[in-house]
Amino acid sequence: MQQLIDSSVLAARNLSVGYGEIPVLHNVSVAVAEGEIVALLGRNGAGKSTLLLTLGGILRPSAGHVELGGRECTTPAYRRAKQGLAYVIEERGVFSGLTVLQNLRLGSGTVEDAIAIFPELEPHLTRSAGLLSGGQQQMLAVGRALAAQPKVLLVDELSLGLAPMVVERIFQAINDARDRGVGVMLVEQHSRTALRVADRAYVLDQGRVVLDGSTSDLLPRIDEIEEAYLGGSTD
Ligand SMILES: Nc1ncnc2c1ncn2[C@@H]1O[C@H](COP(=O)(O)OP(=O)(O)O)[C@@H](O)[C@H]1O
Ligand SMILES: [Mg+2]
C-alpha cells in the first residue's frame, strides 16, 4: 500500500474539506497510480464529488493537501490541466450552444486525437453539442479530456442516465487509456459496474473512507458492502 501511494500520479493526503462552515470530508486519503483505474463509491451525499472537486483544484481543503505527480499541488484548476490532470465533471462540461468541433477545440488536445478515441463523433462535428444524445455528449466530454493526453483522468458519474451499451463503449476507451499508462479515478453510483472495470476501489461514507481494496477482494463482498455503505443494490 505504501509503495502504491508513493508511485501515485494523484493523491489526497488527510484531506478535510467543507462548504463554508459545513464540514464534508474528514481526513480522507486516496491515491491513483499510473496505469490503474480506481473507483470511488458511496451513496448519494457521501462526498464523492466534493473529493473530485478538491483533487481538481476547484475546492480548497481546510486541512491536508493534494499531490500531483508526487508533489504538493495548490495551483488553481485551470493550471492543473497543464500539469496533466483532466476532469470530466458530473454535468459533463459540454457547451451545448457550440458545435462538437468547437467543443473539441476548447480542449488541450487535438481534434484528431479525440476523433481517434471516439470515431462515433466524426459525423456530428458540425452539429450543436446540445442536440447530441447523452451518450454522445459523454463521449465528447471524455474524448476531449483524453485527447489532452493527461497523466490522470477524473470522471464523475460517467454512467448517469446512459444506456448500458454506451457505458461499456466509454469504459472501453478509458480502459485503453489505462493501458497507455493513464491513472483514472471514477466516481460511480453503480458499484458493480465500477468494480468490473476498476483495479481498486475506495468506499466513502459520510465523508470518510470506510473501506478500500482491490476489486478482486471487494467484488465477492459486494452484497455486504452495498448493504452497509451504499444503501442496498446499486445496479
Ligand atoms: N455547494 C454546496 N454547498 C453546501 N453543501 C454542499 C454543496 N455541495 C455539496 N454539498 C453537501 O456536501 C455533501 C457531499 O456532497 P457531494 O460531494 O456532492 O456527494 P456525492 O457526490 O457523494 O453525492 C452533501 O451533504 C451535500 O449536501
Ligand atoms: Mg456527486
Short mmCIF file of N, CA and C in Angstrom, two decimals, residues 68-233:
data_model
loop_
_atom_site.label_atom_id
_atom_site.label_comp_id
_atom_site.label_asym_id
_atom_site.label_seq_id
_atom_site.Cartn_x
_atom_site.Cartn_y
_atom_site.Cartn_z
N LEU A 68 0.10 16.07 -6.89
CA LEU A 68 0.02 15.76 -8.31
C LEU A 68 1.44 15.42 -8.76
N GLY A 69 1.61 14.23 -9.32
CA GLY A 69 2.95 13.80 -9.73
C GLY A 69 3.92 13.75 -8.57
N GLY A 70 3.43 13.41 -7.38
CA GLY A 70 4.30 13.25 -6.21
C GLY A 70 4.64 14.53 -5.49
N ARG A 71 4.10 15.66 -5.95
CA ARG A 71 4.39 16.95 -5.31
C ARG A 71 3.13 17.63 -4.83
N GLU A 72 3.24 18.30 -3.71
CA GLU A 72 2.09 19.04 -3.19
C GLU A 72 1.63 20.05 -4.23
N CYS A 73 0.33 20.10 -4.44
CA CYS A 73 -0.23 20.92 -5.51
C CYS A 73 -1.27 21.87 -4.94
N THR A 74 -1.06 23.16 -5.15
CA THR A 74 -2.02 24.16 -4.67
C THR A 74 -2.47 25.06 -5.81
N THR A 75 -2.13 24.68 -7.03
CA THR A 75 -2.46 25.53 -8.19
C THR A 75 -3.97 25.49 -8.46
N PRO A 76 -4.50 26.56 -9.09
CA PRO A 76 -5.93 26.56 -9.43
C PRO A 76 -6.24 25.55 -10.53
N ALA A 77 -7.53 25.26 -10.67
CA ALA A 77 -7.98 24.19 -11.58
C ALA A 77 -7.42 24.33 -13.00
N TYR A 78 -7.45 25.55 -13.56
CA TYR A 78 -7.05 25.69 -14.97
C TYR A 78 -5.57 25.35 -15.17
N ARG A 79 -4.75 25.55 -14.11
CA ARG A 79 -3.32 25.21 -14.22
C ARG A 79 -3.11 23.70 -14.13
N ARG A 80 -3.98 23.02 -13.39
CA ARG A 80 -3.80 21.57 -13.23
C ARG A 80 -3.96 20.85 -14.56
N ALA A 81 -4.76 21.40 -15.46
CA ALA A 81 -4.91 20.78 -16.78
C ALA A 81 -3.54 20.73 -17.47
N LYS A 82 -2.78 21.80 -17.35
CA LYS A 82 -1.45 21.84 -17.98
C LYS A 82 -0.48 20.91 -17.26
N GLN A 83 -0.79 20.60 -15.99
CA GLN A 83 0.08 19.70 -15.22
C GLN A 83 -0.32 18.23 -15.39
N GLY A 84 -1.26 17.97 -16.33
CA GLY A 84 -1.58 16.57 -16.64
C GLY A 84 -2.84 16.03 -16.01
N LEU A 85 -3.67 16.91 -15.45
CA LEU A 85 -4.91 16.44 -14.84
C LEU A 85 -6.11 16.79 -15.72
N ALA A 86 -6.89 15.78 -16.08
CA ALA A 86 -8.11 16.02 -16.85
C ALA A 86 -9.31 15.65 -15.99
N TYR A 87 -10.39 16.40 -16.13
CA TYR A 87 -11.51 16.26 -15.21
C TYR A 87 -12.82 16.36 -15.98
N VAL A 88 -13.61 15.30 -15.95
CA VAL A 88 -14.95 15.34 -16.53
C VAL A 88 -15.93 15.47 -15.38
N ILE A 89 -16.52 16.65 -15.25
CA ILE A 89 -17.40 16.92 -14.11
C ILE A 89 -18.74 16.20 -14.28
N GLU A 90 -19.49 16.17 -13.17
CA GLU A 90 -20.76 15.45 -13.16
C GLU A 90 -21.69 15.94 -14.27
N GLU A 91 -21.65 17.22 -14.58
CA GLU A 91 -22.54 17.78 -15.61
C GLU A 91 -21.89 17.71 -17.00
N ARG A 92 -20.76 17.01 -17.09
CA ARG A 92 -20.03 16.74 -18.35
C ARG A 92 -19.27 17.94 -18.90
N GLY A 93 -19.71 19.15 -18.65
CA GLY A 93 -18.95 20.31 -19.10
C GLY A 93 -18.94 20.53 -20.60
N VAL A 94 -19.98 20.03 -21.27
CA VAL A 94 -20.10 20.24 -22.71
C VAL A 94 -20.86 21.55 -22.93
N PHE A 95 -20.36 22.36 -23.85
CA PHE A 95 -21.05 23.63 -24.16
C PHE A 95 -22.12 23.36 -25.21
N SER A 96 -23.38 23.38 -24.79
CA SER A 96 -24.45 22.91 -25.66
C SER A 96 -24.71 23.85 -26.83
N GLY A 97 -24.36 25.13 -26.70
CA GLY A 97 -24.58 26.08 -27.78
C GLY A 97 -23.48 26.06 -28.84
N LEU A 98 -22.39 25.35 -28.57
CA LEU A 98 -21.28 25.25 -29.53
C LEU A 98 -21.36 23.92 -30.28
N THR A 99 -20.73 23.88 -31.43
CA THR A 99 -20.70 22.61 -32.17
C THR A 99 -19.73 21.64 -31.49
N VAL A 100 -19.81 20.39 -31.93
CA VAL A 100 -18.90 19.36 -31.42
C VAL A 100 -17.46 19.78 -31.70
N LEU A 101 -17.22 20.26 -32.91
CA LEU A 101 -15.86 20.69 -33.28
C LEU A 101 -15.38 21.83 -32.38
N GLN A 102 -16.23 22.81 -32.15
CA GLN A 102 -15.84 23.93 -31.27
C GLN A 102 -15.56 23.44 -29.85
N ASN A 103 -16.38 22.51 -29.38
CA ASN A 103 -16.14 21.93 -28.05
C ASN A 103 -14.77 21.25 -28.00
N LEU A 104 -14.46 20.50 -29.06
CA LEU A 104 -13.17 19.77 -29.07
C LEU A 104 -12.00 20.75 -29.13
N ARG A 105 -12.20 21.84 -29.88
CA ARG A 105 -11.11 22.84 -29.99
C ARG A 105 -10.84 23.55 -28.68
N LEU A 106 -11.83 23.54 -27.79
CA LEU A 106 -11.63 24.17 -26.47
C LEU A 106 -10.76 23.32 -25.56
N GLY A 107 -10.58 22.05 -25.91
CA GLY A 107 -9.76 21.16 -25.09
C GLY A 107 -8.28 21.43 -25.29
N SER A 108 -7.45 20.79 -24.46
CA SER A 108 -6.00 20.99 -24.60
C SER A 108 -5.38 20.06 -25.63
N GLY A 109 -6.15 19.09 -26.13
CA GLY A 109 -5.62 18.15 -27.11
C GLY A 109 -6.08 18.49 -28.52
N THR A 110 -5.76 17.61 -29.48
CA THR A 110 -6.17 17.88 -30.85
C THR A 110 -7.52 17.23 -31.15
N VAL A 111 -8.21 17.81 -32.13
CA VAL A 111 -9.49 17.25 -32.57
C VAL A 111 -9.26 15.84 -33.12
N GLU A 112 -8.15 15.65 -33.85
CA GLU A 112 -7.84 14.35 -34.44
C GLU A 112 -7.72 13.27 -33.38
N ASP A 113 -7.05 13.60 -32.28
CA ASP A 113 -6.90 12.60 -31.20
C ASP A 113 -8.25 12.24 -30.58
N ALA A 114 -9.09 13.24 -30.41
CA ALA A 114 -10.41 12.97 -29.82
C ALA A 114 -11.23 12.07 -30.75
N ILE A 115 -11.14 12.34 -32.05
CA ILE A 115 -11.88 11.53 -33.04
C ILE A 115 -11.30 10.11 -33.12
N ALA A 116 -9.99 10.00 -32.92
CA ALA A 116 -9.37 8.66 -32.92
C ALA A 116 -9.89 7.85 -31.73
N ILE A 117 -10.16 8.52 -30.63
CA ILE A 117 -10.66 7.83 -29.44
C ILE A 117 -12.15 7.48 -29.62
N PHE A 118 -12.92 8.41 -30.13
CA PHE A 118 -14.35 8.17 -30.39
C PHE A 118 -14.70 8.54 -31.84
N PRO A 119 -14.46 7.62 -32.79
CA PRO A 119 -14.82 7.89 -34.19
C PRO A 119 -16.31 8.16 -34.35
N GLU A 120 -17.10 7.72 -33.38
CA GLU A 120 -18.56 7.97 -33.41
C GLU A 120 -18.89 9.46 -33.49
N LEU A 121 -17.95 10.31 -33.05
CA LEU A 121 -18.23 11.75 -33.02
C LEU A 121 -18.06 12.41 -34.39
N GLU A 122 -17.31 11.77 -35.26
CA GLU A 122 -16.94 12.42 -36.53
C GLU A 122 -18.13 12.89 -37.36
N PRO A 123 -19.18 12.05 -37.52
CA PRO A 123 -20.31 12.52 -38.33
C PRO A 123 -21.05 13.71 -37.71
N HIS A 124 -20.76 14.03 -36.46
CA HIS A 124 -21.52 15.07 -35.76
C HIS A 124 -20.72 16.36 -35.53
N LEU A 125 -19.55 16.45 -36.15
CA LEU A 125 -18.64 17.57 -35.84
C LEU A 125 -19.27 18.94 -35.98
N THR A 126 -20.16 19.10 -36.97
CA THR A 126 -20.74 20.44 -37.20
C THR A 126 -22.08 20.62 -36.50
N ARG A 127 -22.50 19.60 -35.75
CA ARG A 127 -23.78 19.71 -35.02
C ARG A 127 -23.57 20.44 -33.69
N SER A 128 -24.63 21.08 -33.26
CA SER A 128 -24.62 21.71 -31.94
C SER A 128 -24.57 20.60 -30.88
N ALA A 129 -23.66 20.75 -29.92
CA ALA A 129 -23.47 19.69 -28.92
C ALA A 129 -24.74 19.44 -28.11
N GLY A 130 -25.57 20.49 -27.97
CA GLY A 130 -26.82 20.34 -27.23
C GLY A 130 -27.81 19.40 -27.90
N LEU A 131 -27.60 19.13 -29.19
CA LEU A 131 -28.51 18.24 -29.91
C LEU A 131 -28.07 16.78 -29.87
N LEU A 132 -26.90 16.53 -29.27
CA LEU A 132 -26.41 15.15 -29.18
C LEU A 132 -27.18 14.38 -28.11
N SER A 133 -27.14 13.06 -28.20
CA SER A 133 -27.70 12.22 -27.14
C SER A 133 -26.80 12.33 -25.91
N GLY A 134 -27.30 11.88 -24.77
CA GLY A 134 -26.50 11.90 -23.55
C GLY A 134 -25.20 11.12 -23.70
N GLY A 135 -25.29 9.98 -24.39
CA GLY A 135 -24.10 9.15 -24.60
C GLY A 135 -23.07 9.85 -25.48
N GLN A 136 -23.56 10.50 -26.55
CA GLN A 136 -22.64 11.23 -27.44
C GLN A 136 -22.01 12.40 -26.70
N GLN A 137 -22.78 13.06 -25.85
CA GLN A 137 -22.22 14.17 -25.06
C GLN A 137 -21.14 13.67 -24.10
N GLN A 138 -21.38 12.50 -23.52
CA GLN A 138 -20.37 11.96 -22.60
C GLN A 138 -19.12 11.54 -23.39
N MET A 139 -19.30 11.00 -24.61
CA MET A 139 -18.13 10.68 -25.45
C MET A 139 -17.36 11.94 -25.78
N LEU A 140 -18.09 13.02 -26.04
CA LEU A 140 -17.45 14.30 -26.34
C LEU A 140 -16.63 14.77 -25.12
N ALA A 141 -17.23 14.67 -23.95
CA ALA A 141 -16.53 15.13 -22.74
C ALA A 141 -15.31 14.26 -22.44
N VAL A 142 -15.47 12.95 -22.53
CA VAL A 142 -14.36 12.04 -22.22
C VAL A 142 -13.31 12.09 -23.34
N GLY A 143 -13.77 12.18 -24.60
CA GLY A 143 -12.84 12.25 -25.73
C GLY A 143 -11.98 13.51 -25.66
N ARG A 144 -12.62 14.63 -25.34
CA ARG A 144 -11.88 15.89 -25.20
C ARG A 144 -10.87 15.80 -24.06
N ALA A 145 -11.28 15.19 -22.96
CA ALA A 145 -10.38 15.05 -21.80
C ALA A 145 -9.20 14.14 -22.13
N LEU A 146 -9.46 13.02 -22.79
CA LEU A 146 -8.36 12.07 -23.09
C LEU A 146 -7.45 12.56 -24.20
N ALA A 147 -8.01 13.35 -25.13
CA ALA A 147 -7.18 13.89 -26.21
C ALA A 147 -6.08 14.80 -25.67
N ALA A 148 -6.29 15.34 -24.49
CA ALA A 148 -5.28 16.22 -23.88
C ALA A 148 -4.08 15.42 -23.36
N GLN A 149 -4.11 14.10 -23.55
CA GLN A 149 -3.01 13.21 -23.11
C GLN A 149 -2.68 13.43 -21.63
N PRO A 150 -3.70 13.32 -20.78
CA PRO A 150 -3.46 13.57 -19.35
C PRO A 150 -2.67 12.43 -18.71
N LYS A 151 -2.07 12.74 -17.57
CA LYS A 151 -1.45 11.68 -16.75
C LYS A 151 -2.52 11.04 -15.89
N VAL A 152 -3.51 11.84 -15.53
CA VAL A 152 -4.58 11.32 -14.69
C VAL A 152 -5.92 11.93 -15.11
N LEU A 153 -6.95 11.08 -15.09
CA LEU A 153 -8.29 11.49 -15.50
C LEU A 153 -9.27 11.27 -14.35
N LEU A 154 -10.05 12.29 -14.03
CA LEU A 154 -11.11 12.17 -13.04
C LEU A 154 -12.45 12.21 -13.77
N VAL A 155 -13.32 11.26 -13.47
CA VAL A 155 -14.65 11.26 -14.11
C VAL A 155 -15.72 11.08 -13.06
N ASP A 156 -16.66 12.04 -13.03
CA ASP A 156 -17.73 12.00 -12.04
C ASP A 156 -19.01 11.46 -12.67
N GLU A 157 -19.49 10.34 -12.16
CA GLU A 157 -20.78 9.75 -12.57
C GLU A 157 -20.87 9.56 -14.09
N LEU A 158 -19.91 8.85 -14.62
CA LEU A 158 -19.87 8.59 -16.06
C LEU A 158 -21.17 7.98 -16.58
N SER A 159 -21.71 7.01 -15.84
CA SER A 159 -22.82 6.21 -16.36
C SER A 159 -24.19 6.82 -16.14
N LEU A 160 -24.23 7.98 -15.46
CA LEU A 160 -25.51 8.57 -15.06
C LEU A 160 -26.44 8.78 -16.26
N GLY A 161 -27.56 8.09 -16.26
CA GLY A 161 -28.59 8.26 -17.29
C GLY A 161 -28.26 7.69 -18.66
N LEU A 162 -27.18 6.92 -18.77
CA LEU A 162 -26.78 6.40 -20.08
C LEU A 162 -27.15 4.92 -20.23
N ALA A 163 -27.38 4.51 -21.47
CA ALA A 163 -27.69 3.11 -21.75
C ALA A 163 -26.44 2.25 -21.51
N PRO A 164 -26.64 1.00 -21.03
CA PRO A 164 -25.51 0.12 -20.71
C PRO A 164 -24.50 -0.04 -21.86
N MET A 165 -24.98 -0.11 -23.10
CA MET A 165 -24.04 -0.29 -24.23
C MET A 165 -23.11 0.91 -24.41
N VAL A 166 -23.67 2.09 -24.20
CA VAL A 166 -22.88 3.31 -24.32
C VAL A 166 -21.85 3.38 -23.18
N VAL A 167 -22.30 3.00 -21.99
CA VAL A 167 -21.40 2.99 -20.84
C VAL A 167 -20.23 2.03 -21.11
N GLU A 168 -20.53 0.84 -21.64
CA GLU A 168 -19.50 -0.13 -22.00
C GLU A 168 -18.49 0.48 -22.96
N ARG A 169 -19.00 1.17 -23.96
CA ARG A 169 -18.15 1.77 -25.00
C ARG A 169 -17.20 2.82 -24.39
N ILE A 170 -17.72 3.62 -23.50
CA ILE A 170 -16.89 4.68 -22.90
C ILE A 170 -15.87 4.06 -21.94
N PHE A 171 -16.30 3.05 -21.20
CA PHE A 171 -15.36 2.35 -20.32
C PHE A 171 -14.23 1.70 -21.13
N GLN A 172 -14.58 1.22 -22.34
CA GLN A 172 -13.56 0.62 -23.20
C GLN A 172 -12.47 1.65 -23.54
N ALA A 173 -12.91 2.87 -23.85
CA ALA A 173 -11.94 3.94 -24.16
C ALA A 173 -11.10 4.28 -22.93
N ILE A 174 -11.72 4.23 -21.76
CA ILE A 174 -10.99 4.54 -20.53
C ILE A 174 -10.00 3.42 -20.21
N ASN A 175 -10.43 2.18 -20.49
CA ASN A 175 -9.53 1.04 -20.35
C ASN A 175 -8.29 1.17 -21.23
N ASP A 176 -8.52 1.58 -22.48
CA ASP A 176 -7.41 1.78 -23.42
C ASP A 176 -6.45 2.84 -22.88
N ALA A 177 -7.02 3.90 -22.30
CA ALA A 177 -6.19 4.97 -21.73
C ALA A 177 -5.37 4.42 -20.57
N ARG A 178 -6.01 3.63 -19.73
CA ARG A 178 -5.29 2.99 -18.61
C ARG A 178 -4.12 2.15 -19.15
N ASP A 179 -4.38 1.41 -20.23
CA ASP A 179 -3.32 0.57 -20.80
C ASP A 179 -2.17 1.41 -21.37
N ARG A 180 -2.45 2.67 -21.68
CA ARG A 180 -1.38 3.58 -22.12
C ARG A 180 -0.70 4.27 -20.94
N GLY A 181 -1.14 3.95 -19.71
CA GLY A 181 -0.47 4.48 -18.52
C GLY A 181 -1.20 5.58 -17.78
N VAL A 182 -2.40 5.95 -18.29
CA VAL A 182 -3.16 7.00 -17.61
C VAL A 182 -3.74 6.44 -16.30
N GLY A 183 -3.65 7.22 -15.24
CA GLY A 183 -4.33 6.86 -13.99
C GLY A 183 -5.73 7.44 -14.02
N VAL A 184 -6.71 6.67 -13.55
CA VAL A 184 -8.10 7.11 -13.65
C VAL A 184 -8.80 6.99 -12.30
N MET A 185 -9.53 8.02 -11.91
CA MET A 185 -10.42 7.89 -10.76
C MET A 185 -11.86 8.10 -11.21
N LEU A 186 -12.67 7.06 -11.01
CA LEU A 186 -14.06 7.06 -11.45
C LEU A 186 -14.98 7.15 -10.25
N VAL A 187 -15.84 8.15 -10.23
CA VAL A 187 -16.89 8.19 -9.23
C VAL A 187 -18.11 7.48 -9.82
N GLU A 188 -18.66 6.55 -9.09
CA GLU A 188 -19.82 5.81 -9.60
C GLU A 188 -20.84 5.52 -8.52
N GLN A 189 -22.10 5.65 -8.88
CA GLN A 189 -23.20 5.19 -8.02
C GLN A 189 -23.40 3.69 -8.23
N HIS A 190 -23.14 3.26 -9.47
CA HIS A 190 -23.36 1.84 -9.79
C HIS A 190 -22.11 1.04 -9.44
N SER A 191 -22.11 0.45 -8.27
CA SER A 191 -20.87 -0.13 -7.75
C SER A 191 -20.42 -1.36 -8.54
N ARG A 192 -21.37 -2.19 -8.97
CA ARG A 192 -20.94 -3.40 -9.69
C ARG A 192 -20.31 -3.02 -11.04
N THR A 193 -20.92 -2.07 -11.72
CA THR A 193 -20.37 -1.59 -13.00
C THR A 193 -18.95 -1.08 -12.78
N ALA A 194 -18.79 -0.30 -11.73
CA ALA A 194 -17.47 0.31 -11.45
C ALA A 194 -16.44 -0.76 -11.10
N LEU A 195 -16.85 -1.71 -10.28
CA LEU A 195 -15.89 -2.73 -9.84
C LEU A 195 -15.48 -3.66 -10.98
N ARG A 196 -16.32 -3.75 -11.99
CA ARG A 196 -15.96 -4.58 -13.15
C ARG A 196 -14.80 -3.97 -13.93
N VAL A 197 -14.73 -2.65 -13.98
CA VAL A 197 -13.67 -2.03 -14.78
C VAL A 197 -12.47 -1.56 -13.95
N ALA A 198 -12.68 -1.36 -12.65
CA ALA A 198 -11.60 -0.77 -11.84
C ALA A 198 -10.63 -1.83 -11.33
N ASP A 199 -9.44 -1.36 -10.96
CA ASP A 199 -8.44 -2.24 -10.34
C ASP A 199 -8.56 -2.20 -8.82
N ARG A 200 -8.90 -1.03 -8.31
CA ARG A 200 -9.06 -0.85 -6.87
C ARG A 200 -10.25 0.04 -6.62
N ALA A 201 -10.69 0.09 -5.37
CA ALA A 201 -11.81 0.98 -5.04
C ALA A 201 -11.69 1.48 -3.62
N TYR A 202 -12.26 2.67 -3.42
CA TYR A 202 -12.45 3.23 -2.08
C TYR A 202 -13.95 3.40 -1.89
N VAL A 203 -14.41 3.16 -0.66
CA VAL A 203 -15.80 3.44 -0.33
C VAL A 203 -15.83 4.60 0.64
N LEU A 204 -16.59 5.63 0.26
CA LEU A 204 -16.77 6.80 1.13
C LEU A 204 -18.12 6.70 1.81
N ASP A 205 -18.15 7.01 3.09
CA ASP A 205 -19.42 7.09 3.80
C ASP A 205 -19.35 8.29 4.74
N GLN A 206 -20.30 9.18 4.60
CA GLN A 206 -20.35 10.40 5.41
C GLN A 206 -18.99 11.09 5.49
N GLY A 207 -18.36 11.21 4.32
CA GLY A 207 -17.12 11.98 4.23
C GLY A 207 -15.87 11.29 4.72
N ARG A 208 -15.98 9.99 4.99
CA ARG A 208 -14.79 9.25 5.44
C ARG A 208 -14.57 8.03 4.56
N VAL A 209 -13.30 7.65 4.36
CA VAL A 209 -13.01 6.39 3.66
C VAL A 209 -13.25 5.27 4.66
N VAL A 210 -14.24 4.44 4.38
CA VAL A 210 -14.58 3.37 5.32
C VAL A 210 -14.07 2.02 4.86
N LEU A 211 -13.66 1.94 3.59
CA LEU A 211 -13.21 0.66 3.05
C LEU A 211 -12.37 0.93 1.81
N ASP A 212 -11.30 0.16 1.63
CA ASP A 212 -10.59 0.23 0.36
C ASP A 212 -9.94 -1.12 0.09
N GLY A 213 -9.72 -1.41 -1.18
CA GLY A 213 -9.10 -2.69 -1.51
C GLY A 213 -9.11 -2.91 -3.00
N SER A 214 -8.51 -4.05 -3.41
CA SER A 214 -8.52 -4.39 -4.83
C SER A 214 -9.92 -4.86 -5.19
N THR A 215 -10.32 -4.68 -6.44
CA THR A 215 -11.66 -5.10 -6.83
C THR A 215 -11.82 -6.61 -6.70
N SER A 216 -10.72 -7.37 -6.86
CA SER A 216 -10.85 -8.82 -6.71
C SER A 216 -11.19 -9.19 -5.26
N ASP A 217 -10.77 -8.37 -4.31
CA ASP A 217 -11.15 -8.62 -2.91
C ASP A 217 -12.56 -8.11 -2.61
N LEU A 218 -12.92 -6.99 -3.26
CA LEU A 218 -14.19 -6.35 -2.91
C LEU A 218 -15.39 -6.99 -3.62
N LEU A 219 -15.21 -7.43 -4.88
CA LEU A 219 -16.35 -7.95 -5.65
C LEU A 219 -17.07 -9.11 -4.95
N PRO A 220 -16.34 -10.08 -4.39
CA PRO A 220 -17.06 -11.18 -3.71
C PRO A 220 -17.87 -10.70 -2.50
N ARG A 221 -17.55 -9.51 -1.99
CA ARG A 221 -18.26 -8.99 -0.80
C ARG A 221 -19.28 -7.90 -1.16
N ILE A 222 -19.62 -7.83 -2.46
CA ILE A 222 -20.38 -6.69 -2.92
C ILE A 222 -21.76 -6.57 -2.26
N ASP A 223 -22.42 -7.72 -1.98
CA ASP A 223 -23.76 -7.65 -1.36
C ASP A 223 -23.66 -7.00 0.01
N GLU A 224 -22.70 -7.45 0.79
CA GLU A 224 -22.48 -6.94 2.14
C GLU A 224 -22.10 -5.45 2.11
N ILE A 225 -21.23 -5.08 1.13
CA ILE A 225 -20.77 -3.69 1.02
C ILE A 225 -21.94 -2.76 0.63
N GLU A 226 -22.74 -3.23 -0.31
CA GLU A 226 -23.89 -2.42 -0.74
C GLU A 226 -24.86 -2.21 0.42
N GLU A 227 -25.08 -3.28 1.17
CA GLU A 227 -26.00 -3.21 2.30
C GLU A 227 -25.49 -2.21 3.35
N ALA A 228 -24.19 -2.28 3.64
CA ALA A 228 -23.63 -1.47 4.73
C ALA A 228 -23.42 -0.01 4.34
N TYR A 229 -22.94 0.24 3.11
CA TYR A 229 -22.47 1.59 2.77
C TYR A 229 -23.16 2.26 1.59
N LEU A 230 -23.86 1.47 0.77
CA LEU A 230 -24.34 2.06 -0.47
C LEU A 230 -25.86 2.08 -0.55
N GLY A 231 -26.52 1.75 0.55
CA GLY A 231 -27.98 1.82 0.58
C GLY A 231 -28.64 0.74 -0.26
N GLY A 232 -28.10 -0.47 -0.20
CA GLY A 232 -28.69 -1.60 -0.95
C GLY A 232 -28.13 -1.69 -2.35
N SER A 233 -28.71 -2.59 -3.16
CA SER A 233 -28.19 -2.86 -4.51
C SER A 233 -28.19 -1.60 -5.35
#
